[in-house]
Amino acid sequence: MRERTIAVVAVALAVLLAGVGAAAALGGTNSVQTPTAAAGDGSTVSVGASGSAEAAPDRAVVRIAVVATGDTADEARERLAENVSGMRDALRDAGVEDAQVRTTNYDLSENYQARENPDAPGYRAYHGFQVTLDDIDTVGTVIDAAVDGGATRVENVRFTLSDERARELRNEALNDAMTNARAQAETLADAGDLTLGGVHSVATSQGYYGGPVAYETADAGGARTSVESGPVSVQVQVQVTYNATQA
């Protein structure tokens, strides 16, 4: 049986921040500006508001790697290729299609530890992969298959949303934010003896945030890998300026 060392380096959730809209991305806190009076009907009311929506993740991205060593570069490369081939076959047997797997990094270099330790292998080869899964319930099974097939490192598990689901959730959060903005603007308009009109301008920013992940790694006793995710929430900020007229 091929000897291997399994290292689980990190499990993380997707966190990304992107600015959208006509203006620059806003910060994470709300801001409220008092009505700005101008001549005639040129008054405006500007408010900052947030909105959110939550859903279970529907996509997982697993980063795994195969590491091999050898006394020569060819020996390290050949061992790596053998283990990678075994891992890819195991992933196919687990139902993972080739299109779901892509190379993220490849390295074949001298093992500098051998300069201080004559017993250490002279070369180290590394091949990193990213596996995208649309069925998050299979994450543990896929990790076990990869490790059983030859993977030596599980570097990262990231839970996120598919593009379609992310758009849907973002729209829900934007609707929530605009409802909150309108309520704040109505309060300000009433306090300033103004009648609130339509939207004059809007700027938005957004971020995805995930819940905690619990995980266990396979061990020699036969326990299998278990990975659980929390919900992914989308939070957005809006800065809205409304037209207003004197009451």
C-alpha atoms as one frame of an Amber mdcrd trajectory, in Angstrom:
protein
   0.000   0.000   0.000   1.329   3.437  -0.885   2.409   5.363   2.195   0.998
   8.860   2.516   0.687  11.744   4.918  -2.593  13.640   4.970  -2.481  17.310
   5.863  -5.618  19.402   6.219  -4.321  22.943   6.093  -7.467  25.062   6.216
 -11.199  25.041   5.697 -12.672  28.386   4.773 -15.837  29.881   3.423 -16.111
  32.095   0.435 -15.674  35.741   1.211 -15.707  38.184  -1.647 -16.390  41.862
  -2.013 -17.387  43.547  -5.251 -18.582  47.045  -6.006 -21.476  47.628  -8.388
 -23.513  50.614  -9.488 -22.652  53.984 -10.888 -20.685  55.221  -7.871 -17.749
  53.861  -5.877 -18.320  51.011  -3.403 -19.515  52.100   0.015 -18.281  51.148
   3.455 -19.992  48.684   5.761 -21.865  51.207   7.941 -25.050  53.119   7.240
 -24.957  56.895   6.855 -27.877  59.305   6.920 -27.665  62.810   5.503 -30.206
  65.427   6.451 -32.317  66.895   3.647 -30.537  69.389   1.431 -32.783  72.336
   0.591 -32.486  74.116  -2.746 -34.542  76.673  -4.563 -38.091  75.677  -5.494
 -38.621  71.914  -5.711 -34.918  71.053  -5.786 -34.779  69.520  -2.287 -33.364
  66.016  -1.841 -33.145  63.438   0.936 -30.091  61.128   1.060 -29.911  57.997
   3.211 -27.722  54.945   3.621 -29.316  51.568   4.346 -28.444  47.876   4.374
 -30.259  44.734   3.307 -29.576  41.027   3.563 -30.722  37.628   2.354 -29.649
  34.145   3.418 -29.547  30.714   1.794 -27.751  27.404   2.047 -24.631  27.173
  -0.158 -25.089  25.218  -3.366 -21.449  24.973  -4.451 -18.203  23.828  -2.841
 -14.641  24.308  -4.056 -12.084  21.827  -2.715  -8.360  22.458  -3.138  -6.221
  19.328  -2.927  -2.635  18.498  -3.801  -0.300  15.603  -4.456   3.289  15.809
  -3.204   6.054  13.325  -4.033   9.801  13.205  -3.459  12.730  11.379  -5.032
  16.503  11.252  -5.113  16.418  12.602  -8.680  14.081  14.964 -10.493  12.865
  12.156 -12.754  12.118   9.919  -9.781  10.090  12.644  -8.029   8.229  13.467
 -11.248   7.383   9.826 -11.970   6.117   9.222  -8.428   4.021  12.361  -8.639
   2.536  11.342 -11.991   1.657   7.894 -10.618  -0.092   9.330  -7.559  -1.910
  11.987  -9.614  -3.157   9.320 -12.007  -4.464   7.263  -9.089  -6.176  10.290
  -7.572  -7.852  11.270 -10.856  -9.121   7.707 -11.352 -10.506   7.691  -7.799
 -12.287  11.008  -8.392 -13.869   9.662 -11.586 -15.045   6.587  -9.693 -16.605
   8.956  -7.123 -18.611  10.656  -9.882 -16.410  13.726 -10.395 -16.114  14.644
 -14.071 -12.811  15.803 -15.544 -14.329  19.227 -16.299 -14.811  19.764 -12.556
 -11.074  19.395 -11.887  -8.388  21.858 -12.912  -4.718  22.340 -12.110  -3.909
  25.323  -9.887  -0.160  24.848  -9.448   2.687  22.557 -10.496   6.228  22.608
  -9.153   9.284  20.366  -9.441  12.294  21.652  -7.556  15.319  20.743  -5.504
  14.593  19.814  -1.904  16.842  22.232  -0.033  16.524  20.197   3.170  18.783
  17.651   1.493  21.677  20.123   1.735  21.581  19.854   5.530  20.244  16.300
   5.797  21.948  13.775   3.496  19.145  11.267   4.147  16.449  13.613   2.808
  15.303  13.101  -0.807  16.937  15.445  -3.270  13.819  16.615  -5.136  10.207
  17.508  -4.357   7.304  17.567  -6.826   3.946  19.255  -6.187   0.699  19.254
  -8.192  -2.255  21.284  -6.880  -5.876  20.898  -8.027  -9.202  22.643  -7.582
 -12.366  20.521  -7.596 -15.722  22.288  -8.025 -18.782  20.463  -6.693 -22.403
  21.476  -7.238 -23.567  18.861  -4.718 -22.120  19.997  -1.395 -23.219  16.775
   0.315 -20.476  14.939  -1.606 -17.569  17.013  -0.244 -16.524  14.471   2.388
 -16.826  11.566  -0.041 -14.766  13.378  -2.671 -12.039  14.240  -0.146 -11.839
  10.608   0.959 -11.698   9.403  -2.647  -8.911  11.854  -3.479  -6.850  10.857
  -0.430  -7.418   7.144  -1.001  -6.336   7.622  -4.610  -3.088   9.449  -3.889
  -3.715  13.027  -2.722  -1.479  14.006   0.190  -2.901  17.414   1.100  -6.400
  18.847   1.533  -5.606  22.539   1.509  -8.933  24.322   1.515 -12.691  23.745
   1.395 -14.708  26.781   0.358 -18.517  26.926   0.390 -20.165  29.475  -1.850
 -23.056  30.113  -4.222 -23.494  29.306  -7.879 -23.652  32.357 -10.140 -27.406
  32.026 -10.644 -28.156  31.602  -6.926 -25.845  34.499  -6.033 -27.728  36.795
  -8.416 -31.073  35.731  -6.954 -29.916  36.279  -3.382 -28.341  39.630  -4.229
 -31.619  40.827  -5.738 -33.459  39.805  -2.564 -30.939  41.719  -0.451 -31.212
  44.790  -2.695 -35.004  44.791  -2.381 -34.631  44.596   1.393 -32.116  47.462
   1.403 -34.305  49.682  -0.773 -37.301  49.053   1.500 -35.211  50.078   4.506
 -33.879  53.134   2.678 -37.379  54.312   1.765 -38.537  53.971   5.381 -35.593
  56.052   6.623 -36.124  58.684   3.938 -39.834  58.981   4.796 -38.919  59.627
   8.437 -36.424  62.329   7.467 -38.819  63.929   5.003 -41.582  64.124   7.607
 -39.174  65.706  10.088 -38.098  68.270   7.488 -41.625  69.150   6.280 -40.911
  67.589   2.889 -42.906  65.325   0.614 -40.747  62.456  -0.635 -40.645  61.810
  -4.370 -38.923  59.274  -6.584 -35.329  58.063  -6.565 -32.793  60.554  -7.885
 -29.679  58.302  -7.682 -28.529  54.997  -6.163 -25.123  53.472  -5.415 -24.581
  49.977  -4.003 -21.930  47.650  -2.644 -22.217  44.003  -1.658 -20.478  41.133
   0.115 -21.020  37.393   0.649 -20.426  35.938   4.074 -20.592  32.303   5.155
 -21.222  30.545   8.436 -18.865  28.228  10.337 -17.595  24.896   8.996 -17.000
  21.776  11.079 -14.780  19.031   9.697 -12.974  15.821  10.542 -10.190  14.162
   8.569  -9.810  10.523   7.674  -7.488   8.561   9.955  -5.942   5.122  10.095
  -8.887   3.820  12.101 -11.182   4.066   9.108 -13.165   7.177  10.070 -14.385
   9.087   7.042 -14.265  12.808   6.406 -17.254  14.897   7.487 -17.654  18.497
   6.338 -20.587  20.710   7.296 -21.321  24.280   6.259 -23.491  27.034   7.617
 -25.727  29.296   5.534 -24.283  31.885   3.180 -25.676  35.375   3.580 -25.525
  38.247   1.122 -25.416  41.716   2.624 -25.612  44.889   0.562 -25.315  48.581
   1.272 -27.229  51.209  -0.684 -26.865  54.973  -0.753 -30.081  56.477  -2.114
 -30.936  60.078  -2.899 -34.643  60.886  -3.283 -36.238  63.925  -4.850 -38.399
  65.904  -2.449 -40.694  68.914  -2.467 -41.781  71.306   0.248 -44.886  70.005
   2.019
